[in-house]
Amino acid sequence: MHKKLFIPGPVEVSPDVMEAMCAPMIGHRMAEYAQLHEKVTRGLRTLLNTEDPVFLSTSSAFGVMEGAVRNLVQKRCACFGNGAFSTKWHDVTRRCGIEADLFSAEWGQPITAEMVDRALAGGKYDAMTLVHNETSTGVMSPLAEIAEVMKKYPDVSFIVDTVSSMTAVPLDLTALGTDVCLAGVQKAFGLPPGLAVFAVSPRALEKARSTPNRGYYFDFEEFEKNDLKHNTPSTPCISLIYAMAHQLDKMFAEGLDARYARHAQMADTTRQWMQQQGFSLFAAEGARSQTLTCACNDERTDLERLKKLAGEQGYAIDNGYGKIKNKTFRIAHMADMTMADLQELFTLLEALLPKVRS
């Protein structure tokens, strides 16, 4: 039995997207692939309002997260952590043999512009990492405010994970001035996992060329050379790229403003429903995600049992992540999901909650 996914990723994939993946296979060095690649990267540049190249990587987002620090940290990296994934980026950086320090905010709280300013003011770092929308906690940090601070530090590479926010909220990379902005496609893009996208600034590309030991698979210079030919350094996941082309067409047909408004409405509705059921919200007010909502357990709900009962009814739900598992739970509201999907889930949960509460 297929379980309908309401977890924060991978998300439910629409049948038309799956069908797009069934296009006949082509060779990745054929002209047909170059045409597909160029269409997708042009659409991504439009989505992100950037003239910077946007590269396609057959990997999870963490592949590009590792690649970004290997390409852009020549001295020391400041990693900002307020949840499981942003903190893990610090661990990944250290495992690459790169000097890095972790600046932590309490889980549930955002990374603030003031926090970034204080960390970078001493001139110790030549790169920083930030997760815009921390999936483990449902916290969205104020990216535009942080970007303003980063303008004071032009020698610090500005590396941003927008894995669970890209396509759901406006990301104007020209205004933000990011050096790397990356995402995986299994969240707000509404695609199966296995493809990452990342925009890289000319400044970052120039810096990468002088960085030693950056490897091959995620070498920015290799991506740049191949992208000029509308291609990738190594064999790409062509079927997923067909799906990306289809999904971009759908996004532009819906209209980006309408898409962002749909996500905002789903987020507001989910927060209201959670509070109506007696749960409080884990993320700080003013820093709540538009793509998933994290609620605190009310101390009387057996979240493991709720997850099991929902699964038996054909629905996959979440019971928290990492050190806040079962202390919190998350409901995703992103990608191709609609208000009707959410109402379907809420009806199910309202029937199940009395069975799992003490």
Coordinates of C-alpha atoms in Angstrom, one line a residue:
M1 CA 0.0 0.0 0.0
H2 CA 1.3 3.4 -0.9
K3 CA 1.3 5.8 2.0
K4 CA 0.5 9.4 1.1
L5 CA 3.4 11.5 2.3
F6 CA 3.0 14.3 4.7
I7 CA 6.6 14.1 5.9
P8 CA 9.1 16.9 5.3
G9 CA 10.7 15.0 2.5
P10 CA 10.6 13.2 0.2
V11 CA 7.2 14.7 -0.4
E12 CA 4.4 13.3 -2.4
V13 CA 5.1 13.3 -6.1
S14 CA 2.3 14.1 -8.5
P15 CA 1.5 11.5 -11.2
D16 CA 2.2 13.9 -14.0
V17 CA 5.7 14.5 -12.6
M18 CA 6.3 10.7 -12.5
E19 CA 5.0 10.4 -16.0
A20 CA 7.5 13.1 -17.2
M21 CA 10.3 10.9 -15.9
C22 CA 9.3 8.2 -18.4
A23 CA 10.4 10.2 -21.4
P24 CA 12.7 8.1 -23.7
M25 CA 16.3 8.0 -22.6
I26 CA 18.9 10.1 -24.4
G27 CA 22.6 10.3 -24.2
H28 CA 23.9 13.0 -21.9
R29 CA 26.5 14.1 -24.5
M30 CA 23.8 14.3 -27.3
A31 CA 22.4 17.6 -28.5
E32 CA 19.0 16.6 -27.2
Y33 CA 20.4 16.6 -23.6
A34 CA 22.0 20.0 -24.1
Q35 CA 18.6 21.4 -25.1
L36 CA 17.0 19.9 -22.0
H37 CA 19.8 21.1 -19.7
E38 CA 19.6 24.6 -21.1
K39 CA 15.9 24.8 -20.7
V40 CA 16.1 23.7 -17.1
T41 CA 18.9 26.0 -16.1
R42 CA 17.3 29.0 -17.8
G43 CA 14.1 28.3 -15.9
L44 CA 16.0 28.0 -12.6
R45 CA 17.7 31.4 -13.2
T46 CA 14.3 32.9 -13.8
L47 CA 13.0 31.3 -10.6
L48 CA 15.9 32.7 -8.6
N49 CA 16.2 36.0 -10.4
T50 CA 19.9 35.6 -11.1
E51 CA 22.3 35.8 -14.0
D52 CA 24.7 33.5 -12.2
P53 CA 25.0 30.0 -13.5
V54 CA 22.8 27.4 -11.9
F55 CA 24.4 23.9 -11.9
L56 CA 22.7 20.5 -11.8
S57 CA 24.3 17.8 -9.6
T58 CA 23.3 14.2 -9.4
S59 CA 23.5 13.9 -5.6
S60 CA 21.7 14.8 -2.5
A61 CA 22.0 18.4 -1.3
F62 CA 24.6 17.3 1.2
G63 CA 26.9 16.5 -1.7
V64 CA 26.8 20.2 -2.8
M65 CA 27.0 21.3 0.9
E66 CA 30.3 19.4 1.2
G67 CA 31.4 20.6 -2.2
A68 CA 30.7 24.2 -1.3
V69 CA 33.0 24.2 1.7
R70 CA 35.7 22.2 -0.2
N71 CA 35.6 24.8 -3.0
L72 CA 35.3 28.0 -1.0
V73 CA 37.0 27.7 2.4
Q74 CA 40.7 28.6 2.2
K75 CA 41.1 29.9 5.7
R76 CA 38.3 29.0 8.2
C77 CA 34.5 28.6 8.1
A78 CA 31.8 30.0 10.4
C79 CA 29.0 27.5 10.5
F80 CA 25.7 28.7 11.9
G81 CA 23.6 26.0 13.6
N82 CA 20.0 26.0 14.9
G83 CA 19.0 22.5 14.2
A84 CA 20.1 19.1 13.1
F85 CA 21.0 19.9 9.5
S86 CA 22.7 23.2 10.0
T87 CA 24.7 21.7 12.8
K88 CA 25.6 18.7 10.7
W89 CA 27.1 21.0 8.1
H90 CA 29.7 22.0 10.7
D91 CA 30.5 18.3 11.2
V92 CA 30.8 17.7 7.4
T93 CA 33.1 20.7 7.1
R94 CA 35.4 19.4 9.8
R95 CA 35.4 15.9 8.3
C96 CA 36.8 17.4 5.1
G97 CA 39.8 18.6 7.1
I98 CA 38.6 22.2 7.0
E99 CA 38.9 24.5 10.0
A100 CA 35.5 25.5 11.2
D101 CA 33.6 26.9 14.2
L102 CA 30.0 26.4 15.1
F103 CA 27.8 29.3 16.2
S104 CA 24.7 27.9 17.7
A105 CA 21.2 29.3 18.4
E106 CA 18.8 27.3 20.5
W107 CA 16.7 24.9 18.6
G108 CA 13.4 26.6 17.7
Q109 CA 15.2 30.0 17.4
P110 CA 16.4 31.6 14.1
I111 CA 19.9 32.6 13.2
T112 CA 19.9 36.4 13.3
A113 CA 21.7 39.0 11.4
E114 CA 23.2 40.3 14.7
M115 CA 24.6 36.8 15.4
V116 CA 26.2 36.6 12.0
D117 CA 27.7 40.1 12.4
R118 CA 29.2 39.3 15.8
A119 CA 30.8 36.1 14.5
L120 CA 32.3 37.7 11.4
A121 CA 33.4 41.0 12.8
G122 CA 36.8 39.7 13.9
G123 CA 38.0 38.8 10.4
K124 CA 38.8 35.2 11.3
Y125 CA 36.6 33.6 8.5
D126 CA 36.6 33.5 4.7
A127 CA 33.4 31.6 4.4
M128 CA 30.1 30.9 6.3
T129 CA 27.3 28.4 6.0
L130 CA 23.7 29.0 6.8
V131 CA 20.5 26.9 6.5
H132 CA 17.7 29.2 5.5
N133 CA 14.8 26.9 6.5
E134 CA 15.9 24.4 9.2
T135 CA 13.8 21.3 8.4
S136 CA 14.3 19.6 11.8
T137 CA 12.7 22.5 13.7
G138 CA 10.5 24.3 11.2
V139 CA 12.5 27.5 11.7
M140 CA 13.0 30.0 8.9
S141 CA 15.9 32.5 9.5
P142 CA 15.7 36.0 8.2
L143 CA 17.8 35.6 5.0
A144 CA 17.3 39.1 3.6
E145 CA 18.5 40.7 6.9
I146 CA 21.5 38.3 7.1
A147 CA 22.3 39.2 3.4
E148 CA 22.4 42.9 4.3
V149 CA 25.0 42.1 7.0
M150 CA 27.0 40.0 4.6
K151 CA 27.5 43.0 2.4
K152 CA 29.9 44.3 5.1
Y153 CA 32.0 41.1 4.5
P154 CA 32.7 40.8 0.8
D155 CA 35.6 38.5 1.4
V156 CA 33.5 36.0 3.3
S157 CA 31.8 33.4 0.9
F158 CA 28.1 33.4 1.6
I159 CA 26.9 29.8 1.4
V160 CA 23.2 29.1 1.9
D161 CA 21.1 25.9 2.0
T162 CA 17.6 26.6 0.8
V163 CA 16.7 22.9 0.6
S164 CA 13.3 23.2 2.1
S165 CA 12.5 26.8 1.0
M166 CA 13.5 27.1 -2.7
T167 CA 10.3 27.5 -4.9
A168 CA 8.0 28.0 -1.8
V169 CA 9.2 31.5 -0.9
P170 CA 10.7 34.3 -3.1
L171 CA 14.5 33.9 -3.4
D172 CA 16.0 36.9 -5.3
L173 CA 19.6 36.0 -5.5
T174 CA 20.5 39.2 -7.3
A175 CA 19.3 41.1 -4.2
L176 CA 20.6 38.6 -1.7
G177 CA 24.1 38.4 -3.2
T178 CA 24.7 34.8 -2.2
D179 CA 27.9 33.0 -3.4
V180 CA 26.2 29.5 -3.3
C181 CA 22.5 28.9 -3.0
L182 CA 21.7 25.2 -3.1
A183 CA 18.6 22.9 -2.8
G184 CA 17.6 19.3 -3.2
V185 CA 14.5 18.6 -5.2
Q186 CA 12.7 16.2 -3.0
K187 CA 11.1 18.9 -0.9
A188 CA 9.4 22.1 -2.2
F189 CA 10.3 21.2 -5.9
G190 CA 8.0 18.2 -5.5
L191 CA 10.4 15.8 -7.3
P192 CA 11.8 12.4 -6.3
P193 CA 15.2 12.6 -4.6
G194 CA 18.5 12.4 -6.4
L195 CA 19.1 15.8 -7.9
A196 CA 20.5 19.0 -6.4
V197 CA 20.6 22.5 -7.9
F198 CA 23.0 25.3 -6.9
A199 CA 23.6 28.8 -8.1
V200 CA 27.2 30.0 -7.9
S201 CA 28.4 33.6 -8.1
P202 CA 31.3 34.7 -10.4
R203 CA 33.2 35.7 -7.3
A204 CA 32.8 32.2 -5.9
L205 CA 33.9 30.6 -9.1
E206 CA 37.0 32.7 -9.2
K207 CA 37.9 31.8 -5.6
A208 CA 37.3 28.1 -6.2
R209 CA 39.9 28.1 -9.0
S210 CA 42.6 28.9 -6.5
T211 CA 41.4 26.4 -3.8
P212 CA 43.5 23.3 -3.5
N213 CA 42.2 19.8 -2.8
R214 CA 38.6 20.5 -3.8
G215 CA 38.1 17.1 -5.4
Y216 CA 36.5 16.3 -8.7
Y217 CA 32.9 15.3 -8.3
F218 CA 31.9 18.7 -6.9
D219 CA 34.6 20.8 -8.4
F220 CA 33.0 24.1 -9.3
E221 CA 35.4 24.7 -12.1
E222 CA 34.3 21.4 -13.7
F223 CA 30.7 22.4 -13.4
E224 CA 31.4 25.8 -14.9
K225 CA 33.2 24.4 -17.9
N226 CA 30.5 21.8 -18.6
D227 CA 27.6 24.2 -18.1
L228 CA 29.0 26.5 -20.8
K229 CA 28.2 23.5 -23.1
H230 CA 24.8 23.0 -21.3
N231 CA 26.1 19.8 -19.7
T232 CA 27.4 18.3 -16.5
P233 CA 30.9 17.0 -15.5
S234 CA 29.6 13.4 -15.1
T235 CA 26.5 11.5 -16.1
P236 CA 23.4 13.3 -14.8
C237 CA 20.1 11.8 -13.7
I238 CA 18.4 12.5 -17.0
S239 CA 14.9 11.3 -16.0
L240 CA 14.8 13.6 -13.0
I241 CA 15.9 16.5 -15.2
Y242 CA 13.0 15.7 -17.5
A243 CA 10.8 15.9 -14.4
M244 CA 12.4 19.2 -13.4
A245 CA 11.6 20.7 -16.8
H246 CA 8.0 19.7 -16.4
Q247 CA 7.8 21.0 -12.9
L248 CA 9.2 24.4 -13.8
D249 CA 6.6 24.7 -16.6
K250 CA 3.9 24.0 -14.0
M251 CA 5.4 26.6 -11.6
F252 CA 5.4 29.3 -14.2
A253 CA 1.9 28.3 -15.3
E254 CA 0.6 28.6 -11.7
G255 CA 2.5 31.9 -11.4
L256 CA 5.3 32.3 -8.8
D257 CA 3.3 34.8 -6.7
A258 CA 0.4 32.5 -6.6
R259 CA 2.7 29.6 -5.7
Y260 CA 4.2 31.6 -2.8
A261 CA 0.7 32.6 -1.6
R262 CA -0.5 29.0 -1.7
H263 CA 2.4 28.0 0.5
A264 CA 1.7 30.9 2.9
Q265 CA -2.0 29.9 3.2
M266 CA -1.1 26.3 3.9
A267 CA 1.4 27.3 6.5
D268 CA -1.1 29.6 8.3
T269 CA -3.9 26.9 8.2
T270 CA -1.6 24.2 9.6
R271 CA -0.4 26.4 12.5
Q272 CA -4.0 27.3 13.3
W273 CA -5.1 23.6 13.2
M274 CA -2.2 22.5 15.5
Q275 CA -3.1 25.1 18.1
Q276 CA -6.8 24.2 17.9
Q277 CA -5.8 20.7 18.7
G278 CA -4.0 21.8 21.9
F279 CA -0.5 21.8 20.5
S280 CA 1.9 24.7 20.8
L281 CA 4.3 25.7 18.0
F282 CA 8.0 24.9 18.4
A283 CA 9.5 27.6 16.2
A284 CA 9.7 31.1 17.6
E285 CA 7.0 33.5 16.4
G286 CA 8.2 35.5 13.4
A287 CA 10.6 32.7 12.4
R288 CA 8.1 29.9 11.3
S289 CA 8.6 28.0 8.2
Q290 CA 6.4 28.3 5.2
T291 CA 6.9 24.7 4.1
L292 CA 6.6 22.7 7.3
T293 CA 5.2 23.3 10.8
C294 CA 6.8 21.8 13.9
A295 CA 4.6 21.4 16.9
C296 CA 5.4 20.6 20.5
N297 CA 4.0 17.4 22.0
D298 CA 1.3 18.3 24.6
E299 CA 2.8 15.6 26.9
R300 CA -0.4 13.5 26.6
T301 CA -0.1 12.3 23.0
D302 CA 1.7 9.1 21.9
L303 CA 3.2 10.3 18.7
E304 CA 4.7 6.9 17.9
R305 CA 1.3 5.3 18.0
L306 CA -0.3 8.2 16.1
K307 CA 2.3 7.6 13.3
K308 CA 1.6 3.8 13.3
L309 CA -2.2 4.3 13.2
A310 CA -1.9 6.9 10.4
G311 CA 0.3 4.5 8.5
E312 CA -2.3 1.8 8.7
Q313 CA -4.7 4.2 7.1
G314 CA -2.3 4.9 4.3
Y315 CA -0.7 8.2 5.5
A316 CA 2.9 8.8 6.4
I317 CA 3.4 11.4 9.1
D318 CA 6.3 12.5 11.2
N319 CA 7.1 12.3 14.9
G320 CA 10.0 14.7 15.2
Y321 CA 13.7 14.5 14.3
G322 CA 16.9 14.1 16.2
K323 CA 17.0 15.1 19.8
I324 CA 13.4 16.5 19.6
K325 CA 11.9 13.3 18.2
N326 CA 8.6 12.5 20.0
K327 CA 8.9 15.8 21.8
T328 CA 7.7 17.4 18.6
F329 CA 6.1 16.4 15.3
R330 CA 6.1 18.1 11.9
I331 CA 3.5 18.4 9.1
A332 CA 4.8 19.3 5.7
H333 CA 2.9 21.7 3.4
M334 CA 4.9 22.2 0.3
A335 CA 5.4 21.4 -3.4
D336 CA 2.2 20.3 -5.2
M337 CA 0.2 20.0 -2.0
T338 CA -3.1 21.8 -1.8
M339 CA -5.5 22.9 1.0
A340 CA -7.6 19.9 0.1
D341 CA -4.7 17.6 0.9
L342 CA -4.2 19.3 4.3
Q343 CA -7.9 19.0 5.1
E344 CA -7.8 15.3 4.3
L345 CA -4.9 14.9 6.7
F346 CA -6.6 17.0 9.4
T347 CA -9.8 14.9 9.2
L348 CA -7.8 11.7 9.7
L349 CA -5.8 13.1 12.6
E350 CA -8.8 14.4 14.4
A351 CA -10.3 10.9 14.3
L352 CA -7.0 9.3 15.5
L353 CA -6.0 11.8 18.3
P354 CA -8.6 10.6 20.9
K355 CA -7.1 7.1 20.5
V356 CA -3.5 8.1 21.3
R357 CA -4.1 10.6 24.1
S358 CA -4.0 9.9 27.8

